[in-house]
mmCIF file of the C-alpha atoms, coordinates in Angstrom:
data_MODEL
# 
_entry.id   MODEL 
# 
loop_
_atom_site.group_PDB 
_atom_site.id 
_atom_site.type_symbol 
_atom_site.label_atom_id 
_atom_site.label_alt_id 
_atom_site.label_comp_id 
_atom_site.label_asym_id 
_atom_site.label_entity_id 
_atom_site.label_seq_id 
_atom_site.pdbx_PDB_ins_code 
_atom_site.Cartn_x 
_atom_site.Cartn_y 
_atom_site.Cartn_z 
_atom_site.occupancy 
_atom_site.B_iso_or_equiv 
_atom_site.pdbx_formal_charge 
_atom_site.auth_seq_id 
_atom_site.auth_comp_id 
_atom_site.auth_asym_id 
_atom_site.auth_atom_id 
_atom_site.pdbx_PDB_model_num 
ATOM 1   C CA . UNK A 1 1   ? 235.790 39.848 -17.902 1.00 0.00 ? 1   UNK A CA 1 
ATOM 2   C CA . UNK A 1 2   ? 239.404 40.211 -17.946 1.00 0.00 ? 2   UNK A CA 1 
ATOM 3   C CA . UNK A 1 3   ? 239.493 41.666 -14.372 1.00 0.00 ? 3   UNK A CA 1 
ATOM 4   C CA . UNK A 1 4   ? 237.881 38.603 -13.531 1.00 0.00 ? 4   UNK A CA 1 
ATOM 5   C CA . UNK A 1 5   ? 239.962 35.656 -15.140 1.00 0.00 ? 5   UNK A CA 1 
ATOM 6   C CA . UNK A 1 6   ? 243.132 37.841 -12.699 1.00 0.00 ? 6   UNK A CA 1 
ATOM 7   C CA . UNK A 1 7   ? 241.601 37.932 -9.677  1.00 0.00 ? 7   UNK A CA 1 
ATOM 8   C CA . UNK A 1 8   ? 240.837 34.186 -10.582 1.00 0.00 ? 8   UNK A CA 1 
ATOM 9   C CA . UNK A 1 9   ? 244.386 33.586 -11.502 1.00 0.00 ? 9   UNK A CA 1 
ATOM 10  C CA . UNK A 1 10  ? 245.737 35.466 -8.288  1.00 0.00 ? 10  UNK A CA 1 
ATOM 11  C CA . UNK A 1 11  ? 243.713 33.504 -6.115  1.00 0.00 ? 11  UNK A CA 1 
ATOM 12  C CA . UNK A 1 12  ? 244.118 30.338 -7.158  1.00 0.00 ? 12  UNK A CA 1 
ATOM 13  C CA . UNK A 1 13  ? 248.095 30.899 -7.036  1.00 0.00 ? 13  UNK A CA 1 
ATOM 14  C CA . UNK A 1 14  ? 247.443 32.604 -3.602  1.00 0.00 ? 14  UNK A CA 1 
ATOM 15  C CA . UNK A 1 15  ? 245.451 29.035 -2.528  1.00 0.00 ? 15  UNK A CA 1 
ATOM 16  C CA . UNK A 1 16  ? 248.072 26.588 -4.483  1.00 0.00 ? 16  UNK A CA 1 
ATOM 17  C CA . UNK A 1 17  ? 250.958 28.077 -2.880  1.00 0.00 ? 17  UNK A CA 1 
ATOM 18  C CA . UNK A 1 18  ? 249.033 27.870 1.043   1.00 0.00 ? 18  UNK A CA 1 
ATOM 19  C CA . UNK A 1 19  ? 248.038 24.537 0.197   1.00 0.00 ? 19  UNK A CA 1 
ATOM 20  C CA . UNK A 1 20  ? 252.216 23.535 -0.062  1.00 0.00 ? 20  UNK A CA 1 
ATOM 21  C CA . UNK A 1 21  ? 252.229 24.153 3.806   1.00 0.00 ? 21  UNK A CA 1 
ATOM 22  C CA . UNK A 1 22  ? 248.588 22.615 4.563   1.00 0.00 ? 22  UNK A CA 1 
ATOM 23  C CA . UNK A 1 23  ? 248.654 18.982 6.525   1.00 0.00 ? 23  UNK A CA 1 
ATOM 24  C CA . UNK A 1 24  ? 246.369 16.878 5.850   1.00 0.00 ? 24  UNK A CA 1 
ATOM 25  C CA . UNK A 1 25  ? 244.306 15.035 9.304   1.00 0.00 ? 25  UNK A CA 1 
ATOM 26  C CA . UNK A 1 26  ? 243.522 11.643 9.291   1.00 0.00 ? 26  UNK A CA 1 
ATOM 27  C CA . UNK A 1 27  ? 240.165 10.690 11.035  1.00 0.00 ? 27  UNK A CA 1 
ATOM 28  C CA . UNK A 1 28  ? 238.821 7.385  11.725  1.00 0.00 ? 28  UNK A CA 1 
ATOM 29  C CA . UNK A 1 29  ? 235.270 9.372  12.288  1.00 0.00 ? 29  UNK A CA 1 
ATOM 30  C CA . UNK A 1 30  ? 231.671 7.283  10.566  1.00 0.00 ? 30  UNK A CA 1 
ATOM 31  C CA . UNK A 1 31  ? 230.105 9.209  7.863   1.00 0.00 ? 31  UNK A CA 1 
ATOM 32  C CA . UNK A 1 32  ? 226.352 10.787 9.067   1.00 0.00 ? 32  UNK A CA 1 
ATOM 33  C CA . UNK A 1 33  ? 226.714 14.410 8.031   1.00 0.00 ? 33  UNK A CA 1 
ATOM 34  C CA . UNK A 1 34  ? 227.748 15.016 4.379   1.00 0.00 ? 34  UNK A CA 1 
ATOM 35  C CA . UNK A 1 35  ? 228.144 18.636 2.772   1.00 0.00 ? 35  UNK A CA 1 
ATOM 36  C CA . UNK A 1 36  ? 228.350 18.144 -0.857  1.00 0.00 ? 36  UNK A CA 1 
ATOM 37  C CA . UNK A 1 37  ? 229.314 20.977 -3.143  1.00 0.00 ? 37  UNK A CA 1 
ATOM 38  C CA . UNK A 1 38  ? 228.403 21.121 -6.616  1.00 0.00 ? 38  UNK A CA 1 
ATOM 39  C CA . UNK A 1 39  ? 228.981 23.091 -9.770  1.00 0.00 ? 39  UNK A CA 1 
ATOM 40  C CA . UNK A 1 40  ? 225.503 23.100 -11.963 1.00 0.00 ? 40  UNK A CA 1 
ATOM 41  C CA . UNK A 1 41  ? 227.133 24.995 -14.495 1.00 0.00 ? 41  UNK A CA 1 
ATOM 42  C CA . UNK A 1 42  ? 228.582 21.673 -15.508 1.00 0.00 ? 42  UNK A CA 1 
ATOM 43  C CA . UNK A 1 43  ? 226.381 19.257 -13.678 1.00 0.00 ? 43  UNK A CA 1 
ATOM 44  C CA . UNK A 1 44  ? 222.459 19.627 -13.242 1.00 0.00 ? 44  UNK A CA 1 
ATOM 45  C CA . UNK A 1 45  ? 221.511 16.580 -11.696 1.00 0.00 ? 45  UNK A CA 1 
ATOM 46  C CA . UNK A 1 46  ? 222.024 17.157 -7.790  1.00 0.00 ? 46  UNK A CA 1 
ATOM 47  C CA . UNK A 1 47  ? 218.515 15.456 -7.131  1.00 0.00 ? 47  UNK A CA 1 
ATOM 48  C CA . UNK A 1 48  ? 219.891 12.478 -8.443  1.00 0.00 ? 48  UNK A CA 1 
ATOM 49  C CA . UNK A 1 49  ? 223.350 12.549 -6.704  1.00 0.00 ? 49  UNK A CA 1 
ATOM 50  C CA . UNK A 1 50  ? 221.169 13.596 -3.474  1.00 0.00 ? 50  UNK A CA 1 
ATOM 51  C CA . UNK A 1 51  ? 218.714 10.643 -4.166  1.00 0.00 ? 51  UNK A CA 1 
ATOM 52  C CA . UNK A 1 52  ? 222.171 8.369  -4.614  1.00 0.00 ? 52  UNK A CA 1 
ATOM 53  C CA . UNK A 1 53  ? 223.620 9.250  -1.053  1.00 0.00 ? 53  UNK A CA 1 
ATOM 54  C CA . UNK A 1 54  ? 220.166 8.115  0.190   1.00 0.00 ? 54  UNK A CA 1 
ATOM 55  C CA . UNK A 1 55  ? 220.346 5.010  -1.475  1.00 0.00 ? 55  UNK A CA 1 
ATOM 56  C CA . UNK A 1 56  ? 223.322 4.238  0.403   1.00 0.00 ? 56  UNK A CA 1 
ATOM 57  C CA . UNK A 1 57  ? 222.163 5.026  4.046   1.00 0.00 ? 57  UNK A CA 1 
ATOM 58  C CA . UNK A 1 58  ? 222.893 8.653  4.217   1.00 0.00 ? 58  UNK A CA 1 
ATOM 59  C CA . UNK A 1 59  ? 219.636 10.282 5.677   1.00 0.00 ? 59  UNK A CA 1 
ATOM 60  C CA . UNK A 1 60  ? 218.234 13.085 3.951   1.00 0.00 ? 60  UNK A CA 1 
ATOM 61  C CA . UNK A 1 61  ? 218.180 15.728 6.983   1.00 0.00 ? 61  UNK A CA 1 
ATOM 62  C CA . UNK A 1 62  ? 221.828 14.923 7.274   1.00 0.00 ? 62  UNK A CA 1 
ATOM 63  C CA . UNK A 1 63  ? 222.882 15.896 3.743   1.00 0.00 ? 63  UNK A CA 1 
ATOM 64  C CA . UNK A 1 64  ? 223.654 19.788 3.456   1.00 0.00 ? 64  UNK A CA 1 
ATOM 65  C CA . UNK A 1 65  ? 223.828 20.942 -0.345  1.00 0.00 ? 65  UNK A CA 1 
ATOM 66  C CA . UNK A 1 66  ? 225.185 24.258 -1.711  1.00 0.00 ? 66  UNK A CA 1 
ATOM 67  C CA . UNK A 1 67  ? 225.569 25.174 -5.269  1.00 0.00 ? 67  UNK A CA 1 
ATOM 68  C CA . UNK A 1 68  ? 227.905 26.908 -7.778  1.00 0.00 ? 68  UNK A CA 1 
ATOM 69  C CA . UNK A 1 69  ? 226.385 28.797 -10.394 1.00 0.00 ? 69  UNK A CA 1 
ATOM 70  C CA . UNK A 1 70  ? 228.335 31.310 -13.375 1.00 0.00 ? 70  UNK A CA 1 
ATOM 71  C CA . UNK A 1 71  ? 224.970 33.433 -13.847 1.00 0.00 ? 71  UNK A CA 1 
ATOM 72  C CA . UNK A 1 72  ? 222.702 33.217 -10.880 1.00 0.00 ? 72  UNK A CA 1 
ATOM 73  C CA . UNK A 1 73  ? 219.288 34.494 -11.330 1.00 0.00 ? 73  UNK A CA 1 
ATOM 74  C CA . UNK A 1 74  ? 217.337 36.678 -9.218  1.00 0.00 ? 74  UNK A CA 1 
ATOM 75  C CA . UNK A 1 75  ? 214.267 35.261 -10.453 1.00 0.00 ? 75  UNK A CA 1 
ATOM 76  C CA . UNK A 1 76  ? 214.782 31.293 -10.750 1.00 0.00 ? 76  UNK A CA 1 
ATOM 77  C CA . UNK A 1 77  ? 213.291 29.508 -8.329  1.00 0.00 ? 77  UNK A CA 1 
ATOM 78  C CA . UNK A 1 78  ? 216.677 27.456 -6.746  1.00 0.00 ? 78  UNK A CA 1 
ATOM 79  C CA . UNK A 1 79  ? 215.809 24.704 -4.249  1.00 0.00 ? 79  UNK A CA 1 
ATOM 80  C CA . UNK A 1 80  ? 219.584 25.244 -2.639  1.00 0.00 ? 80  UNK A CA 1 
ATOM 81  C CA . UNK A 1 81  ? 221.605 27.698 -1.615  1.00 0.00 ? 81  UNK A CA 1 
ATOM 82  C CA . UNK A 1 82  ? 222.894 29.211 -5.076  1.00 0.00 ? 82  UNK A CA 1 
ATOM 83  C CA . UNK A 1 83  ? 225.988 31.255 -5.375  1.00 0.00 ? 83  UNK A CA 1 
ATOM 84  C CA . UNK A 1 84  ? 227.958 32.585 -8.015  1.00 0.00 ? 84  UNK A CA 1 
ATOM 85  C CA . UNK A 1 85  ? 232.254 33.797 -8.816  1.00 0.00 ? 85  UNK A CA 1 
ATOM 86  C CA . UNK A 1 86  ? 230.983 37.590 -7.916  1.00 0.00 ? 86  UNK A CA 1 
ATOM 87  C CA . UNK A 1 87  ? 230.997 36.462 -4.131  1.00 0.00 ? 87  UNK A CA 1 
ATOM 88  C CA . UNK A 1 88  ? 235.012 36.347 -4.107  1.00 0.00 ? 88  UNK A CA 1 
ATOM 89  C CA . UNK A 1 89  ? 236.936 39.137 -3.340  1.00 0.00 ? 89  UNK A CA 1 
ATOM 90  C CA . UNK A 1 90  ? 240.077 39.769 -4.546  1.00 0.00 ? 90  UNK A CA 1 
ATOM 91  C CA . UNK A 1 91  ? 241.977 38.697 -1.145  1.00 0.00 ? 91  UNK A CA 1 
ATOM 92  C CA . UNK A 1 92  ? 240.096 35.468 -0.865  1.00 0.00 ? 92  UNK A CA 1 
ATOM 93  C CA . UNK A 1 93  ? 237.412 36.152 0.953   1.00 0.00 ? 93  UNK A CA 1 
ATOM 94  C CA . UNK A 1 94  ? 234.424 35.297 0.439   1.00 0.00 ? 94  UNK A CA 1 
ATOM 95  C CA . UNK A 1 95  ? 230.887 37.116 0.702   1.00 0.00 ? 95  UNK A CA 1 
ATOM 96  C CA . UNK A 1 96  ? 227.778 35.770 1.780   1.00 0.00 ? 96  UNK A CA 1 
ATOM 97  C CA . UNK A 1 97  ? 226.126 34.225 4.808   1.00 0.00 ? 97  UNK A CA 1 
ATOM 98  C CA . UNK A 1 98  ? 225.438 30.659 3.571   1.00 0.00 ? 98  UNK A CA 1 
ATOM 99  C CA . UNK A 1 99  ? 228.518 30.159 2.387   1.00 0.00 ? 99  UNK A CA 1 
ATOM 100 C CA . UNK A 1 100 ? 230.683 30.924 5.093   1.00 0.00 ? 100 UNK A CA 1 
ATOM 101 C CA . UNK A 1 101 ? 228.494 28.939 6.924   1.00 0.00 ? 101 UNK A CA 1 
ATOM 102 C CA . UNK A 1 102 ? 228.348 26.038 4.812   1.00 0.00 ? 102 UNK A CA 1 
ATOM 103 C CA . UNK A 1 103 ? 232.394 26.407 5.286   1.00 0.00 ? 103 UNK A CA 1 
ATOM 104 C CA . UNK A 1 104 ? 232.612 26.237 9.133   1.00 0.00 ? 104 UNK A CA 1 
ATOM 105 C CA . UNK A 1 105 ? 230.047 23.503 9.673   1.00 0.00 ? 105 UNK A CA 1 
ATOM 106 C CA . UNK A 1 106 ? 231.852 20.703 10.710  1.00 0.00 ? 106 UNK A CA 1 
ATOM 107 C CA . UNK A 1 107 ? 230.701 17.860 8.358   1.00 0.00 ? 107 UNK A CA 1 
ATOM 108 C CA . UNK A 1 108 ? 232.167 14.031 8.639   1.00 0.00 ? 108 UNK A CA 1 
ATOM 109 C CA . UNK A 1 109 ? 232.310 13.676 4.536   1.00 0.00 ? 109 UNK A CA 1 
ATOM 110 C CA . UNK A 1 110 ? 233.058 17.053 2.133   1.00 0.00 ? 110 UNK A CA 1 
ATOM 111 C CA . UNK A 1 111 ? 231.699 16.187 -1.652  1.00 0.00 ? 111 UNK A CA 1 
ATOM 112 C CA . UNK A 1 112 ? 233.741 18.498 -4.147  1.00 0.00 ? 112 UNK A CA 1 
ATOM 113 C CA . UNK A 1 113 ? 230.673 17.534 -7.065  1.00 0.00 ? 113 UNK A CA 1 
ATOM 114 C CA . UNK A 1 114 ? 233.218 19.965 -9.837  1.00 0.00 ? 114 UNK A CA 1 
ATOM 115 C CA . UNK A 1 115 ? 235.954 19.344 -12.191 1.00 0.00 ? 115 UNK A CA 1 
ATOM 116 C CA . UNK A 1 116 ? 237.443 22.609 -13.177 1.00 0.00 ? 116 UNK A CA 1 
ATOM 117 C CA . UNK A 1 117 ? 239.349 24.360 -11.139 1.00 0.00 ? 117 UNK A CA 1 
ATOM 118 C CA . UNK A 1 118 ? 237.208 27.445 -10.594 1.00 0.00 ? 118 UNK A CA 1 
ATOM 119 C CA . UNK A 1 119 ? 238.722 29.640 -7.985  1.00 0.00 ? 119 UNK A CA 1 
ATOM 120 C CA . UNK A 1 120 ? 235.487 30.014 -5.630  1.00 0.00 ? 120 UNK A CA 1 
ATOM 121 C CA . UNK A 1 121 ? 235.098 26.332 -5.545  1.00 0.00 ? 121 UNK A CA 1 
ATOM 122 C CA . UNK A 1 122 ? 238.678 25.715 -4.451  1.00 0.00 ? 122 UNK A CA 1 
ATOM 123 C CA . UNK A 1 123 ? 238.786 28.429 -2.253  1.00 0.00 ? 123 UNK A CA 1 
ATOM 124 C CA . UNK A 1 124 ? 235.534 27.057 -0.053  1.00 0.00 ? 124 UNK A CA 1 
ATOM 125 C CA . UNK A 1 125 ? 236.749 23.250 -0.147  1.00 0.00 ? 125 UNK A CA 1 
ATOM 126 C CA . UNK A 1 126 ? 240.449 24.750 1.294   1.00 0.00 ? 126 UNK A CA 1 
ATOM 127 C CA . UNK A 1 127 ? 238.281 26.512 4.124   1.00 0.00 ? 127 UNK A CA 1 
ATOM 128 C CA . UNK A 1 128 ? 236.022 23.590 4.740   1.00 0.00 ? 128 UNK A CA 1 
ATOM 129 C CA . UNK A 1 129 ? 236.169 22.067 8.435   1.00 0.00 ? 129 UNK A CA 1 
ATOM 130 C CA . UNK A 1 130 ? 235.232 18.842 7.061   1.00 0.00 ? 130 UNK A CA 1 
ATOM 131 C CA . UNK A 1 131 ? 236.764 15.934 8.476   1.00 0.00 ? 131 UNK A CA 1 
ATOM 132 C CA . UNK A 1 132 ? 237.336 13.999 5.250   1.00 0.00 ? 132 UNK A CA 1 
ATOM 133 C CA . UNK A 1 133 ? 236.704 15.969 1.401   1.00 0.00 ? 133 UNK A CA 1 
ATOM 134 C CA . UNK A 1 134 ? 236.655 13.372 -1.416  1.00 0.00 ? 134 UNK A CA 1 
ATOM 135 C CA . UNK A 1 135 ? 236.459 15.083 -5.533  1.00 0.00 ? 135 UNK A CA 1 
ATOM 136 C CA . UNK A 1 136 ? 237.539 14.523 -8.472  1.00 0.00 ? 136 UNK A CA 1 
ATOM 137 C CA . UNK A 1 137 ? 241.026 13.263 -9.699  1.00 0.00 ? 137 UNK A CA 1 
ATOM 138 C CA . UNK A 1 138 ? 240.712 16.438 -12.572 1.00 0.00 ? 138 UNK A CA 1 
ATOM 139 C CA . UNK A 1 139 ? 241.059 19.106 -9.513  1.00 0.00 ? 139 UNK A CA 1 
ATOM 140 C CA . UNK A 1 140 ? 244.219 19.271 -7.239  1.00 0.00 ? 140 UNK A CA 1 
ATOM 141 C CA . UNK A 1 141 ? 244.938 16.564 -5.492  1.00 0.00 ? 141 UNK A CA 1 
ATOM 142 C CA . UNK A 1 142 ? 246.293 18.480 -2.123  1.00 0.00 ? 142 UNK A CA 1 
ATOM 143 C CA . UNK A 1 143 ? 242.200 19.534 -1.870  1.00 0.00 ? 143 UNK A CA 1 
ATOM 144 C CA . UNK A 1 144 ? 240.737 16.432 -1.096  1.00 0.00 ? 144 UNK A CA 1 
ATOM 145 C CA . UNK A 1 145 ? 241.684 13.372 0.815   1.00 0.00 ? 145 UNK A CA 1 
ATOM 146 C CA . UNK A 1 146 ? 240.494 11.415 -1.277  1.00 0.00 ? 146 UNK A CA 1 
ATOM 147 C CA . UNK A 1 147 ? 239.997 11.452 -5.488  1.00 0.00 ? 147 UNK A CA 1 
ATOM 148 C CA . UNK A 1 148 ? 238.277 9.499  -7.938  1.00 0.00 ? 148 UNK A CA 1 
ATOM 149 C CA . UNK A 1 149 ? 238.413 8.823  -11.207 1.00 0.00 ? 149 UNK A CA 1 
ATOM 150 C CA . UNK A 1 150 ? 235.533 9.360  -13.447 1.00 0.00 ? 150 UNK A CA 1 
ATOM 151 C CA . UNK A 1 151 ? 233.526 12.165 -15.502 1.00 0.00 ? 151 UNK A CA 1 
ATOM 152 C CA . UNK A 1 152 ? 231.236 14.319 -13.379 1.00 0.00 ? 152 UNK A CA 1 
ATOM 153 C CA . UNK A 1 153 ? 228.014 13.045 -15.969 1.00 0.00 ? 153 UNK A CA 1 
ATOM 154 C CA . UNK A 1 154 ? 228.834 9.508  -14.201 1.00 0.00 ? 154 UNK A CA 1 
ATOM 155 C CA . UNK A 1 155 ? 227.274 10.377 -10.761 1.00 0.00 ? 155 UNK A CA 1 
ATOM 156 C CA . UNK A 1 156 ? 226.365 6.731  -10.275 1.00 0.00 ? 156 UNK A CA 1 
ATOM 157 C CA . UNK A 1 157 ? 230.087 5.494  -11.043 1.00 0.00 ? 157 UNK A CA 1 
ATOM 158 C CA . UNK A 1 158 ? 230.904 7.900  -8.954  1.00 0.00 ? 158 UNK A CA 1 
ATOM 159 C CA . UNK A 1 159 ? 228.776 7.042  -5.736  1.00 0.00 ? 159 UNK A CA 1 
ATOM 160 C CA . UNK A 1 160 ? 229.464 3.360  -6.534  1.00 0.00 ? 160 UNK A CA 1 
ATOM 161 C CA . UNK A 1 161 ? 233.127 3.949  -5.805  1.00 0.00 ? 161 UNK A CA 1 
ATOM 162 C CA . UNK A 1 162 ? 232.681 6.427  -3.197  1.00 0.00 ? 162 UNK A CA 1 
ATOM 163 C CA . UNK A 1 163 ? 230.641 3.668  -1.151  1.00 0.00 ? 163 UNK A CA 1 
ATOM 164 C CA . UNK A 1 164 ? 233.410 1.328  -2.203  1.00 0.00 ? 164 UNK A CA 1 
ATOM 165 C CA . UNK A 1 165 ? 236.239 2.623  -0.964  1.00 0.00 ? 165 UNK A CA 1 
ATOM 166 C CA . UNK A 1 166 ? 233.997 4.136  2.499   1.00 0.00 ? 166 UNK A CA 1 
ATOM 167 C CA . UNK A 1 167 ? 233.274 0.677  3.553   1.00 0.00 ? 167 UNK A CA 1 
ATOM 168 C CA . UNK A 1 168 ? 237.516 -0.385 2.610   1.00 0.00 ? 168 UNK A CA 1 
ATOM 169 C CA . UNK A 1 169 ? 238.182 3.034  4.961   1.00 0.00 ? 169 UNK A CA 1 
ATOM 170 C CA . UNK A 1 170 ? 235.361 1.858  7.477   1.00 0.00 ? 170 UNK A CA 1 
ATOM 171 C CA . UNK A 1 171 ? 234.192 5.130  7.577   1.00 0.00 ? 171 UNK A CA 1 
ATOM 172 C CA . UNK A 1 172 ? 230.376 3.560  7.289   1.00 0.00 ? 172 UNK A CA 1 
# 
């Protein structure tokens, strides 16, 4: 336990301090493919967030999801790709296949669905090749492009304002 909370403390200094000389891009690229990243410790509706992109002309097959659990289960029966804080090393790294691929695929729109900084999280959206990464306003704000302002249990306010500001950006 205590290992754990410094190698989450190292890392997230390690990332903080690499995001200082990080530039963001700017791209003028349509949303179609959308990667969204969510923590179900704190939030369990992803069906319902999924089901909201939908609504609002995001097809299904283009919607990749990956999730962050503390205490993953051998045994549950997880519709997405489930991961947990065990897959960081202490440089950074991180373990796993789906993951690392969820990381390098090339989405137009990155989804940070979490608002505590949990190293793991932070660590994937920095190594993201997503062309645009929108979260929340409770994370740091050199992550994402762009941030919003609400409480993760407010996935519709949320999505409402995502679409919102989308259509100001025309990137839909």
């Amino acid at each position: 336990m205590f290992l754990n909370y410094i190698k989450n403390f190292l890392i997230k200094k390690t990332l903080k301090n690499s995001l200082q000389d990080s530039k963001m891009n700017h791209s003028s690229v349509i949303v179609q493919t959308v990667g969204l990243l969510v923590d179900v410790t704190d939030f369990a509706a992803t069906e319902l967030l999924i089901a909201e992109l939908i609504a609002n002309g995001i097809l299904e097959k283009n919607i990749k999801t990956i999730v962050y659990c503390d205490a993953v289960k051998k045994k549950e029966g997880l519709k997405y790709p489930t991961f947990s804080g065990a897959q960081l090393k202490w440089n950074g790294e991180i373990r796993g296949h789906e993951i690392n691929e969820f990381s390098n695929e090339k989405f137009d729109l990155l989804i940070n669905f979490y608002d505590i900084e949990k190293a793991i999280l932070m660590q994937i959206t920095h190594d993201s090749k997503a062309q645009f990464k929108v979260g929340f306003s409770s994370i740091d704000k050199r992550l994402n492009h762009f941030i919003i302002k609400t409480e993760i249990n407010n996935d519709a306010v949320f999505v409402k304002e995502l679409f919102k500001y989308l259509k100001l950006l025309n990137k839909i």
